[in-house]
Short mmCIF file of C-alpha atoms and ligand atoms in Angstrom, two decimals:
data_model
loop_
_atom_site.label_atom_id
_atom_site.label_comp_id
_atom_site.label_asym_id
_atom_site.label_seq_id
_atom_site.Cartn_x
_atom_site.Cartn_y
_atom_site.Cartn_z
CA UNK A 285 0.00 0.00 0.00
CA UNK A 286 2.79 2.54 1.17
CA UNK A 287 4.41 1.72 -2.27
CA UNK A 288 1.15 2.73 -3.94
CA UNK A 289 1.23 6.04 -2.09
CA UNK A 290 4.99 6.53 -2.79
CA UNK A 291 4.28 5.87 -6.57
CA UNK A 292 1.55 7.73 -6.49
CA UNK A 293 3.56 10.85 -4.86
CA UNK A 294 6.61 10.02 -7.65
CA UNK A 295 3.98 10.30 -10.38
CA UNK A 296 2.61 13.61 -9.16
CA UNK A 297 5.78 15.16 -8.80
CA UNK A 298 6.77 14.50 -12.62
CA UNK A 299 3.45 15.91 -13.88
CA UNK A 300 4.19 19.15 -11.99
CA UNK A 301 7.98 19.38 -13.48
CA UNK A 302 8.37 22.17 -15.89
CA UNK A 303 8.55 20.14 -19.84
CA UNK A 304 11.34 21.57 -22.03
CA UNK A 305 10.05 19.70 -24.74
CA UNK A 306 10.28 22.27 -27.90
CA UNK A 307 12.55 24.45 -25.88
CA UNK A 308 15.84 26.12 -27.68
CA UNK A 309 18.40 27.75 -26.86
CA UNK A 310 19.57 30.54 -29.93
CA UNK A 311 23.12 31.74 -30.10
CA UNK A 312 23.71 35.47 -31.27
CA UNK A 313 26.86 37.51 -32.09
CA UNK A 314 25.72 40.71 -32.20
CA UNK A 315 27.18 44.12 -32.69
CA UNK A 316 27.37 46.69 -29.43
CA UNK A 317 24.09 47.89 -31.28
CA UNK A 318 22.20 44.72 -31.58
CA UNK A 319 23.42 43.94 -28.39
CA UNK A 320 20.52 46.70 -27.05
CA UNK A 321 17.87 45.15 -28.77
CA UNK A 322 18.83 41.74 -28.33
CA UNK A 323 18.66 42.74 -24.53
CA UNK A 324 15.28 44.65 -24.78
CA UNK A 325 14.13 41.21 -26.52
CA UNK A 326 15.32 39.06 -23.42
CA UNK A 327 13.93 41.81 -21.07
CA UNK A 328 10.57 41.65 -22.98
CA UNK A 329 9.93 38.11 -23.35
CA UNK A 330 11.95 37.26 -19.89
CA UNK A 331 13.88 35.22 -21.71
CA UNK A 332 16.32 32.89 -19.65
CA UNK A 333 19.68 34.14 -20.63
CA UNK A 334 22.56 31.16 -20.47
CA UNK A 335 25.45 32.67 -21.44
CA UNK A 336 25.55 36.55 -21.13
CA UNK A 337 27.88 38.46 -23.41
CA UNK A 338 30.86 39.30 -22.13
CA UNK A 339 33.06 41.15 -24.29
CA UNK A 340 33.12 42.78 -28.10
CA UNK A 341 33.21 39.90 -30.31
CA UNK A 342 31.72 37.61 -27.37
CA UNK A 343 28.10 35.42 -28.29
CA UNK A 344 24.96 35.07 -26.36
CA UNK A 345 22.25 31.98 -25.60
CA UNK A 346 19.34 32.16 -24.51
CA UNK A 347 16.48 29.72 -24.17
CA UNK A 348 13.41 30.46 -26.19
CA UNK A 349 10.04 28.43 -25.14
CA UNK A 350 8.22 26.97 -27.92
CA UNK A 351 5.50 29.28 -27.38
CA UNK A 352 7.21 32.80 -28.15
CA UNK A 353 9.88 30.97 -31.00
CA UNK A 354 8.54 32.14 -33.79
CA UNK A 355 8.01 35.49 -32.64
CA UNK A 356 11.52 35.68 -31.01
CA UNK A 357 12.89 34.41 -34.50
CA UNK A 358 10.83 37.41 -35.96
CA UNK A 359 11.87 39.92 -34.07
CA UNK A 360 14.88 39.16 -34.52
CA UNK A 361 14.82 38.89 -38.23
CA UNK A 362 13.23 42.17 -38.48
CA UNK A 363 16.24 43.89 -36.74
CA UNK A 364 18.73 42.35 -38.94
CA UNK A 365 20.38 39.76 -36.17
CA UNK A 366 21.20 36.42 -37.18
CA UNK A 367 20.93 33.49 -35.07
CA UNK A 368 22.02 30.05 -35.17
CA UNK A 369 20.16 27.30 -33.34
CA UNK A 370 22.32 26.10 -30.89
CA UNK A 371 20.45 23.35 -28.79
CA UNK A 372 17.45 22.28 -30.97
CA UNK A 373 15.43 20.30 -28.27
CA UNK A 374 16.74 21.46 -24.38
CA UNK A 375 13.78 18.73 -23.47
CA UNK A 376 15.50 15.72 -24.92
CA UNK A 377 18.62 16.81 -23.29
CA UNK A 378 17.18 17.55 -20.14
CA UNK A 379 15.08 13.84 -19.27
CA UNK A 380 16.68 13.00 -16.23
CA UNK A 381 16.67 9.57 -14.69
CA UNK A 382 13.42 8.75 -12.14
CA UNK A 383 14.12 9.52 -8.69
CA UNK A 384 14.59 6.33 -6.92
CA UNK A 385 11.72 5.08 -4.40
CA UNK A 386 13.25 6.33 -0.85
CA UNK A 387 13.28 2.36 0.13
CA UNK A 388 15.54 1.73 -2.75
CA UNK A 389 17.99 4.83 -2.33
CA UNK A 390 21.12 3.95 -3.78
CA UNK A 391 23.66 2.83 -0.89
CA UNK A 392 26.42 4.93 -1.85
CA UNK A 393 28.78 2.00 -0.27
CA UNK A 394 27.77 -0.04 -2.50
CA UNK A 395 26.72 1.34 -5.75
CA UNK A 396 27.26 4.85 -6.04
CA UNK A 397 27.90 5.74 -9.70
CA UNK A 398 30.76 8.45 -10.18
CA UNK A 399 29.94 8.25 -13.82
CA UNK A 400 25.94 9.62 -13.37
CA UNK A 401 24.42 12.35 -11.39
CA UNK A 402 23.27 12.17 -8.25
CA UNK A 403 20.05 12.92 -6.26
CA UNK A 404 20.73 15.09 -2.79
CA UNK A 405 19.60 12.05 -1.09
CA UNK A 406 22.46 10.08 -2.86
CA UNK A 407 24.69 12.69 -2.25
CA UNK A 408 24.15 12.72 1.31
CA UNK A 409 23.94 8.59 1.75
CA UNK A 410 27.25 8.96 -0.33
CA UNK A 411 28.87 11.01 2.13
CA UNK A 412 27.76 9.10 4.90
CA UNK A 413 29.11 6.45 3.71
CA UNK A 414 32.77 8.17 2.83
CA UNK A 415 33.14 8.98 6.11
CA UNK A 416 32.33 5.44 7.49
CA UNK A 417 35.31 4.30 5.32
CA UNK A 418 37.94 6.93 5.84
CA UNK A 419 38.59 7.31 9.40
CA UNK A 420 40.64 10.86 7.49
CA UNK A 421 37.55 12.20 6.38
CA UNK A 422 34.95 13.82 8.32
CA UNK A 423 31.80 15.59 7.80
CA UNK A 424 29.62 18.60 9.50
CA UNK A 425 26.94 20.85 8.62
CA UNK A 426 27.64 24.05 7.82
CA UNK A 427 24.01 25.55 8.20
CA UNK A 428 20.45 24.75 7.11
CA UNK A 429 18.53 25.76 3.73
CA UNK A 430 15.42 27.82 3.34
CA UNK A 431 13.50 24.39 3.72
CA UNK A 432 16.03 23.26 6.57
CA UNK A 433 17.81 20.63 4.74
CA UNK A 434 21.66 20.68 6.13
CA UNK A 435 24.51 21.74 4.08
CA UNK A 436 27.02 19.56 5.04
CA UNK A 437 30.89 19.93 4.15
CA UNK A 438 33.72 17.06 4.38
CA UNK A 439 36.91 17.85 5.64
CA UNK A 440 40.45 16.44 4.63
CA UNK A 441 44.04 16.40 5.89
CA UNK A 442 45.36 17.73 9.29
CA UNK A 443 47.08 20.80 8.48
CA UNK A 444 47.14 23.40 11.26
CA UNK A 445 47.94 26.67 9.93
CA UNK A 446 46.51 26.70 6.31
CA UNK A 447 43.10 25.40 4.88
CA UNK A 448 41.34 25.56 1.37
CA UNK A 449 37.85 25.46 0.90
CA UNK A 450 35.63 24.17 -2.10
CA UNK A 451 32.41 25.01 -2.57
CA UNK A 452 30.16 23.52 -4.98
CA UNK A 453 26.43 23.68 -6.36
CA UNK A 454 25.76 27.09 -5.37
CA UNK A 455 23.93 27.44 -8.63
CA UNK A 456 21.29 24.40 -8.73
CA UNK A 457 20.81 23.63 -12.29
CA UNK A 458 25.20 23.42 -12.42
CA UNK A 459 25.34 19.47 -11.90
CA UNK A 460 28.92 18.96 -12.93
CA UNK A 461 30.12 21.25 -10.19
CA UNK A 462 28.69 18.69 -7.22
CA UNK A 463 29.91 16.09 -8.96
CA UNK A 464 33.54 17.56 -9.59
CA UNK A 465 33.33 17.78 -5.96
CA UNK A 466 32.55 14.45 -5.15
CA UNK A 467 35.36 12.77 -7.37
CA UNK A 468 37.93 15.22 -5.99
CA UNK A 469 36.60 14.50 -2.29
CA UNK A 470 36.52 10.77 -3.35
CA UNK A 471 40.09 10.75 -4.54
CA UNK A 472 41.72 12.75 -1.48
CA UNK A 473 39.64 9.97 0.65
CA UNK A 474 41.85 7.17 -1.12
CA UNK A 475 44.83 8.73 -2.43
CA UNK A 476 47.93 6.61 -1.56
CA UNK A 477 49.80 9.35 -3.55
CA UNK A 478 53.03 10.35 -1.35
CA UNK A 479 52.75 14.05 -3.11
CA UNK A 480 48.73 14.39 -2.45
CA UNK A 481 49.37 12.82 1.36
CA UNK A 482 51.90 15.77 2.27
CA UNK A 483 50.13 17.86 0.63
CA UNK A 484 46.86 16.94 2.95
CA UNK A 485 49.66 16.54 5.94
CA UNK A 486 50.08 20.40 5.33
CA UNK A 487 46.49 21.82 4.66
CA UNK A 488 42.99 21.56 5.69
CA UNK A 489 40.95 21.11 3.04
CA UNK A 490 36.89 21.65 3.13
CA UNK A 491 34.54 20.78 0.35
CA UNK A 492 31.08 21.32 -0.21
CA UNK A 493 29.33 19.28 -2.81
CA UNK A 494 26.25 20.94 -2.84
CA UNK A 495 25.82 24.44 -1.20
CA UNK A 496 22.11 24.83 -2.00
CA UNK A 497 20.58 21.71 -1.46
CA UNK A 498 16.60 23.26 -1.60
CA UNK A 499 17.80 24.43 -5.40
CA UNK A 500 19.01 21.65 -6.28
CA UNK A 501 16.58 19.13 -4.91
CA UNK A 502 14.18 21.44 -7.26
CA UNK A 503 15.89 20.71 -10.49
CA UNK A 504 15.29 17.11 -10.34
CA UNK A 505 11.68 17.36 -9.13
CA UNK A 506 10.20 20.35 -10.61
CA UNK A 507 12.61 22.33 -13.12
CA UNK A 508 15.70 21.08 -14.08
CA UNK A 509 16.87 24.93 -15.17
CA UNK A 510 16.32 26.10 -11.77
CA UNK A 511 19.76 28.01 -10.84
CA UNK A 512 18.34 30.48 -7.12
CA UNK A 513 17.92 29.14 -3.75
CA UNK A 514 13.95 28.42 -2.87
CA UNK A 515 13.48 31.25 -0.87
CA UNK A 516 9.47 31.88 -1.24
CA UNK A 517 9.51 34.67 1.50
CA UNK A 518 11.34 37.67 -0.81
CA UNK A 519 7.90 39.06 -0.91
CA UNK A 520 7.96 39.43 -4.49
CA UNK A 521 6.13 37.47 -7.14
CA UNK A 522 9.06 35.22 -7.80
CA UNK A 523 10.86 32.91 -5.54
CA UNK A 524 14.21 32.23 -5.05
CA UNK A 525 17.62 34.77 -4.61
CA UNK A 526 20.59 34.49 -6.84
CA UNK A 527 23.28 33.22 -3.71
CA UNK A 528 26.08 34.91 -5.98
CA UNK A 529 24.94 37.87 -5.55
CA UNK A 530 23.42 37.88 -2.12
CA UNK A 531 27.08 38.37 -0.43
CA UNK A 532 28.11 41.56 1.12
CA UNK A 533 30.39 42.71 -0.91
CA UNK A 534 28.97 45.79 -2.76
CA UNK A 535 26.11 44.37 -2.48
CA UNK A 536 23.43 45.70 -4.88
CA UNK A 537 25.51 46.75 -7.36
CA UNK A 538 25.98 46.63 -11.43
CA UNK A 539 25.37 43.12 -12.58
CA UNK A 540 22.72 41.99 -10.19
CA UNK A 541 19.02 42.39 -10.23
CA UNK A 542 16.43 43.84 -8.14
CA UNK A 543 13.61 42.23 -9.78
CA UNK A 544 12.78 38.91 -7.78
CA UNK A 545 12.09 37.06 -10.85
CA UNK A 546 15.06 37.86 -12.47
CA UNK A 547 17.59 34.84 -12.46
CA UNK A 548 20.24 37.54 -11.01
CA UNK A 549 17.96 38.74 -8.20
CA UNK A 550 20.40 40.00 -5.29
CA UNK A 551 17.71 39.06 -2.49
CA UNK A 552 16.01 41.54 0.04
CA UNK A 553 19.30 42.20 2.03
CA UNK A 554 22.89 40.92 1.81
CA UNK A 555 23.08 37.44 3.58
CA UNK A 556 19.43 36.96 3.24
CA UNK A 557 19.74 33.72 2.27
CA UNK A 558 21.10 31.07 4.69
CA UNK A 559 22.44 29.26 2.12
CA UNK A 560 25.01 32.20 1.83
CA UNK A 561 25.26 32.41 5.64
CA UNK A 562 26.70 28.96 6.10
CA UNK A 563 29.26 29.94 3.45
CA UNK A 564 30.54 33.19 5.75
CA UNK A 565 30.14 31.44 8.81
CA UNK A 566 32.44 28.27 7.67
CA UNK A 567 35.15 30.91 6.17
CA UNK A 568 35.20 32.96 9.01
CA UNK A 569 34.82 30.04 11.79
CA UNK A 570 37.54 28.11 10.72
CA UNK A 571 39.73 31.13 10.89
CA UNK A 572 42.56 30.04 8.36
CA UNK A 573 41.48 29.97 5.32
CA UNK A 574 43.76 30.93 2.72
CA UNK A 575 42.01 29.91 -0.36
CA UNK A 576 38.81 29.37 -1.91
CA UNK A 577 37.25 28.68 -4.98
CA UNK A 578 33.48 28.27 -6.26
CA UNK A 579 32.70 26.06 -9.04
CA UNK A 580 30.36 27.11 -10.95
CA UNK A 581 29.42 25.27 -14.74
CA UNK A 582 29.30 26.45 -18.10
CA UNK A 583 32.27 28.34 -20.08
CA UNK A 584 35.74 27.19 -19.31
CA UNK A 585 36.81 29.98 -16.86
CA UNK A 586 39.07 30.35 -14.07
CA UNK A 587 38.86 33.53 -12.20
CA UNK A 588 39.97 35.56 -9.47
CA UNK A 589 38.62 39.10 -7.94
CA UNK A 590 37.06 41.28 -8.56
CA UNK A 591 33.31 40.62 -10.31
CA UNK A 592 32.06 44.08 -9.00
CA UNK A 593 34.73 46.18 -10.51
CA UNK A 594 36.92 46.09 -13.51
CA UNK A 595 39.65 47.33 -11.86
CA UNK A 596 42.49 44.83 -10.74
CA UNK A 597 42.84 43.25 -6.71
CA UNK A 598 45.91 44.48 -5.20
CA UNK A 599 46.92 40.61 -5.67
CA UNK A 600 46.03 40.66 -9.30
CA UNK A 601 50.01 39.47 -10.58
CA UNK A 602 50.11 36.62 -7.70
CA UNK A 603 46.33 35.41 -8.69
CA UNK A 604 46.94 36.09 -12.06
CA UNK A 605 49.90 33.50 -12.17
CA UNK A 606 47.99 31.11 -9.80
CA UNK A 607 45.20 31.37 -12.34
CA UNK A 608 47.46 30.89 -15.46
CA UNK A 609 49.02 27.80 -14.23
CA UNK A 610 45.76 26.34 -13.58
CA UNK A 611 44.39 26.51 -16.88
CA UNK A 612 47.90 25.35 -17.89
CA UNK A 613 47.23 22.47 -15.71
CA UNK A 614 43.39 21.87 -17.29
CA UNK A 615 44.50 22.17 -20.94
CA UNK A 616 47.24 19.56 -20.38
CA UNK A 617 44.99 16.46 -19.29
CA UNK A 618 42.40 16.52 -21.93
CA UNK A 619 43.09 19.59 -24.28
CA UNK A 620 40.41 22.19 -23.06
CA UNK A 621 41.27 25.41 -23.04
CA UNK A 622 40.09 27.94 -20.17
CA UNK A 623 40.43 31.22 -20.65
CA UNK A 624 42.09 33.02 -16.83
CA UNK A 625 41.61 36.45 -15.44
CA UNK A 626 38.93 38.92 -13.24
CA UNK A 627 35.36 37.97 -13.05
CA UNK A 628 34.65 41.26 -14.60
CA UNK A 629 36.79 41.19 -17.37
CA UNK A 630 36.32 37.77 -18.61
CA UNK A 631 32.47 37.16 -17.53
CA UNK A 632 30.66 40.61 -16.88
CA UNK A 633 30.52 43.10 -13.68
CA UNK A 634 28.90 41.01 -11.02
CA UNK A 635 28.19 42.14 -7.54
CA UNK A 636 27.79 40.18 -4.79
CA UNK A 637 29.84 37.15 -5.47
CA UNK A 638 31.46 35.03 -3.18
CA UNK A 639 34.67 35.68 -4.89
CA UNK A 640 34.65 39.21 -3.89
CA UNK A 641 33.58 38.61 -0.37
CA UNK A 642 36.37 36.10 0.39
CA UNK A 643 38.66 38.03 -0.96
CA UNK A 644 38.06 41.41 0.46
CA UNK A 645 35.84 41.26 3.54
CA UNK A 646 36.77 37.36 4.83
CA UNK A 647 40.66 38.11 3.69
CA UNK A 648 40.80 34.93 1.56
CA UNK A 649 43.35 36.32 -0.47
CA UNK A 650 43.30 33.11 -3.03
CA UNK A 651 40.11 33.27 -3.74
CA UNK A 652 38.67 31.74 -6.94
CA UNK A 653 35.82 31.79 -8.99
CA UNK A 654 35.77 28.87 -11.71
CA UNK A 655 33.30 27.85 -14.86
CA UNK A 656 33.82 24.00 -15.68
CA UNK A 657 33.01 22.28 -19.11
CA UNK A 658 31.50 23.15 -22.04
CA UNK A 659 31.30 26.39 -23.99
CA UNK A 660 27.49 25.76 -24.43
CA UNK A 661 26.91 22.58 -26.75
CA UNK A 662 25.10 21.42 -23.90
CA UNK A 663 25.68 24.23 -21.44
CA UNK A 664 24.00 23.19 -17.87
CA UNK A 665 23.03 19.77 -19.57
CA UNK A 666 26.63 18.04 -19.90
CA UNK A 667 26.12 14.99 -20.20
CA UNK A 668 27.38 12.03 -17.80
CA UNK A 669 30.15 11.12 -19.93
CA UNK A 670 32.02 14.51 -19.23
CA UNK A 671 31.84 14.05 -15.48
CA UNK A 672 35.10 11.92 -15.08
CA UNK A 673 37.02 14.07 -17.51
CA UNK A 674 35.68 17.20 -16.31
CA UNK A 675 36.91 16.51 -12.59
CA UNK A 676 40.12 15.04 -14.46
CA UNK A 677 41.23 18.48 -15.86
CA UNK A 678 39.99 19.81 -12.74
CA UNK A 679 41.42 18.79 -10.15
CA UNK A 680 45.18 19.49 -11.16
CA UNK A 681 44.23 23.07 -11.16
CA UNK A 682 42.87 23.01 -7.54
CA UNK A 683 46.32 21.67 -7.03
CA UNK A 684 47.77 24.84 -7.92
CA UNK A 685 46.15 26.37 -5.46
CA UNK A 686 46.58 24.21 -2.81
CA UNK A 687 50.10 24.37 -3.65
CA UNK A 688 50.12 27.92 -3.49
CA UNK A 689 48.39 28.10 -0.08
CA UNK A 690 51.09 25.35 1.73
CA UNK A 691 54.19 27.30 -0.05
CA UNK A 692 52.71 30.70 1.56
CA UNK A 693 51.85 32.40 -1.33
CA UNK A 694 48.59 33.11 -0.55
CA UNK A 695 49.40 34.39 2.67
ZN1 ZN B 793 26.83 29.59 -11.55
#
């Protein structure tokens, strides 16, 4: 009977998830003039906007709803822009596997797929049962979601003086990110590497696979797009608050959004969101952090400080080489090239970010900002087959900076 209920409840939930059948996403290279009217367009028709445009020469996608298509294409005729159809169906790239019964969750001892993505339940059954195996390894929360789920973190190595911290998920709909996180917790847990095991001998290091678990328990029941937290009390007609932009660090400012049902909306105050809380409170409670970095998915991009301003950190040469080497390190494992430098310069003025408030209010002065795989063939949807390679180019370049933070550098 209880299984009839349960299926019932399962079948429910996928009749209320938002269909992306018919859904594209258009790529445009417009001129600085287009550019205005392309963004009037995406204002107009609230368009979701996937990759912005960044610099003179730079594209832009955005997802079109089979509804408004032909008038988008249209429009967009009329003004003279040309477009190419990037993803043709977003709804054929975005079917996600069922949700397992909760009786049959997968016992992340036993079965727990690196090579797929992961419920939050699996996550959290995962980490579980990490920590049972590695006596090294433990785990806390951090803090509690909007809908009071805990956001747990795992920490690694015994280092005293120095410690790293790795946040992940922050942006729901970013699934690579969590899972880069997981593969690079799972290989500290059983590295018998001499290098990696001084390295963790000398440095702390903290990761968090998924920093807003409400978001991203939303993507895989009701809208696999969805990139806020689920706060419904911003009193506006929207729900949910852009975390990156919800830190206080010029808080407000160019490149975030008052409107609560923009995708950018900076929330009702800076740390409204707990989900941003827990990441202050773990920076500032563990005292030594000397680097930072959150992963973030799609466009090949390792960054440091700032997002609010164009103008450089006062560590902008020793982050700048940090950065360099990194996406050195990337391009040698599997070829993919990452493009290093300022949140501002190579993404767009953002305010707000986490970046900017480790950096300059916690004193994280190795603080990171990084965009894994693709440039947008399948943008948020990568598909399981990147995972492994994804965390494989990854993961050398968070051993730059751990590198940097045991040599002092980022002291
Ligand atoms: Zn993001």
């Amino acid at each position: 009977m209880w299984n009839i209920f349960l299926s019932l409840a399962l079948f429910s939930m996928a009749v209320a998830k938002v269909d992306y059948t018919g859904y594209r996403v258009f790529r445009v290279h417009p001129t600085p003039e287009k550019l205005i009217t392309i963004k009037a367009l995406v204002d107009e028709y609230d368009l979701d906007v996937w990759s912005d445009y960044r610099h003179k020469g730079d594209f832009m996608d955005f997802m079109v709803s089979p509804r408004i298509q032909s008038l988008v294409k249209d429009r967009m005729t009329h003004f003279g822009i040309s477009y190419e159809t990037f993803i043709e169906d977003v709804g054929s790239l975005a079917k996600v596997r069922d949700i397992p019964p909760l009786d049959q969750d997968v016992d992340a001892g036993n079965a727990f797929n690196y090579e797929q993505y992961h419920t939050l339940d699996e996550i959290n059954d995962w980490m579980d049962a990490l920590v049972a195996e590695h006596t090294s390894v433990s785990k806390m929360s951090i803090g509690k979601s909007f809908e009071d789920r805990d956001i747990f973190a795992l920490k690694f190595g015994t280092g005293q003086e120095r410690s790293f911290v790795i946040n992940c998920g922050i942006h729901s709909r970013e699934w690579v990110s969590p899972s880069t996180c997981i593969l690079t917790a799972k290989t500290l847990a059983e590295t018998n590497d001499a290098t990696l095991i001084n390295l963790l001998n000398n440095l702390a290091i903290y990761i968090i696979p998924s920093a807003n678990p409400d978001g991203y328990v939303y993507t895989w029941t009701d809208d696999r797009m969805w990139r806020k937290t689920r706060n419904t009390d911003t009193k506006g007609i929207c729900d949910g608050v852009d975390p990156n932009r919800n830190f206080d660090s010029h808080f407000g400012g160019e490149g975030s959004s008052s409107n609560g049902c923009s995708d950018a909306y900076h929330g009702p105050s800076a740390f409204s969101e707990t989900e941003t809380q827990a990441q202050r409170d773990i920076v500032m409670s563990i005292g030594n952090v000397k680097g930072y970095i959150d992963i973030h998915a799609y466009s090949q991009l390792w960054m440091i400080p700032y997002g609010y301003t164009t103008d450089p950190c006062a560590d902008n040469a020793t982050l700048t080489t940090i950065a360099v080497d990194g996406v050195n390190a990337i391009q040698a494992v599997h070829g993919k090239t990452y493009e290093a430098g300022p949140i501002a310069t190579v993404i767009y003025v953002a305010s707000g970010s986490s970046a900017d408030y480790m950096y300059d209010v916690a004193q994280v002065k190795c603080s990171f900002a990084a965009e894994l795989r693709d440039r947008g063939r399948y943008g948020f949807l990568l598909p399981e087959d990147q995972i492994q390679p994804t965390f494989e180019e990854t993961f050398p370049a968070l051993l730059v900076i751990a590198n940097a933070i045991v040599d002092g550098t980022c002291d």
